CSV table of C-alpha atoms in Angstrom, one decimal:
chain,number,residue,atom,x,y,z
A,280,UNK,CA,-24.1,13.3,-0.8
A,281,UNK,CA,-26.3,15.6,0.7
A,282,UNK,CA,-25.4,18.6,-0.9
A,283,UNK,CA,-25.9,16.4,-4.5
A,284,UNK,CA,-29.7,15.8,-3.2
A,285,UNK,CA,-30.1,19.4,-2.6
A,286,UNK,CA,-28.8,20.2,-6.0
A,287,UNK,CA,-31.3,17.9,-7.6
A,288,UNK,CA,-33.9,19.2,-5.6
A,289,UNK,CA,-33.2,23.0,-6.3
A,290,UNK,CA,-32.9,21.8,-10.2
A,291,UNK,CA,-36.2,20.4,-9.9
A,292,UNK,CA,-38.0,23.4,-8.7
A,293,UNK,CA,-36.3,25.8,-11.1
A,294,UNK,CA,-37.7,23.3,-14.0
A,295,UNK,CA,-41.2,23.3,-12.8
A,296,UNK,CA,-40.9,27.7,-12.6
A,297,UNK,CA,-39.6,27.6,-15.7
A,298,UNK,CA,-42.4,25.7,-17.2
A,299,UNK,CA,-45.0,27.3,-15.0
A,300,UNK,CA,-44.2,30.7,-16.3
A,301,UNK,CA,-45.7,30.0,-19.3
A,302,UNK,CA,-42.5,30.4,-21.6
A,303,UNK,CA,-42.4,29.7,-25.5
A,304,UNK,CA,-42.0,26.2,-26.3
A,305,UNK,CA,-38.8,25.9,-27.1
A,306,UNK,CA,-37.9,27.3,-23.3
A,307,UNK,CA,-40.7,25.2,-21.4
A,308,UNK,CA,-39.3,21.9,-23.4
A,309,UNK,CA,-35.9,22.8,-22.0
A,310,UNK,CA,-37.7,22.9,-18.7
A,311,UNK,CA,-39.5,19.6,-18.5
A,312,UNK,CA,-35.5,18.6,-19.2
A,313,UNK,CA,-34.3,20.1,-16.3
A,314,UNK,CA,-37.2,18.2,-14.2
A,315,UNK,CA,-36.7,15.2,-15.9
A,316,UNK,CA,-33.0,14.9,-15.4
A,317,UNK,CA,-33.2,16.6,-11.7
A,318,UNK,CA,-35.6,13.6,-10.8
A,319,UNK,CA,-33.9,10.7,-12.0
A,320,UNK,CA,-31.2,11.9,-10.6
A,321,UNK,CA,-33.3,11.7,-7.3
A,322,UNK,CA,-34.3,8.3,-8.1
A,323,UNK,CA,-30.7,7.4,-8.6
A,324,UNK,CA,-29.8,8.8,-5.0
A,325,UNK,CA,-32.0,6.3,-3.9
A,326,UNK,CA,-30.4,3.3,-5.8
A,327,UNK,CA,-33.0,2.8,-8.2
A,328,UNK,CA,-31.1,2.8,-11.0
A,329,UNK,CA,-33.3,1.0,-13.5
A,330,UNK,CA,-36.2,2.7,-12.9
A,331,UNK,CA,-34.6,6.3,-13.2
A,332,UNK,CA,-32.9,5.1,-16.6
A,333,UNK,CA,-36.4,3.7,-17.6
A,334,UNK,CA,-38.4,6.8,-16.8
A,335,UNK,CA,-35.9,9.4,-18.3
A,336,UNK,CA,-36.1,7.1,-21.5
A,337,UNK,CA,-39.9,7.5,-21.3
A,338,UNK,CA,-39.6,11.4,-20.5
A,339,UNK,CA,-37.7,12.3,-23.4
A,340,UNK,CA,-39.3,10.5,-26.0
A,341,UNK,CA,-42.7,11.8,-25.2
A,342,UNK,CA,-41.0,15.3,-24.7
A,343,UNK,CA,-39.5,14.5,-28.3
A,344,UNK,CA,-42.4,13.6,-30.0
A,345,UNK,CA,-44.9,16.4,-28.3
A,346,UNK,CA,-42.2,19.1,-29.5
A,347,UNK,CA,-41.7,17.5,-33.1
A,348,UNK,CA,-45.6,17.5,-33.8
A,349,UNK,CA,-46.1,21.3,-32.3
């Protein structure tokens, strides 16, 4: 379980770096998706499953709207 949490933290940091490196739009969205999956996985490891699922749906819904209109 400890390695899983460390892996999720690493994914969160890598997603942030991918987003902060000023990538094209499609790569920026991939960084945001990676960060949201990692953050929701960390919430799942804390046994907060409903909040994790709700945040994941909000993140993906907001990102899909931004990606569609840009």
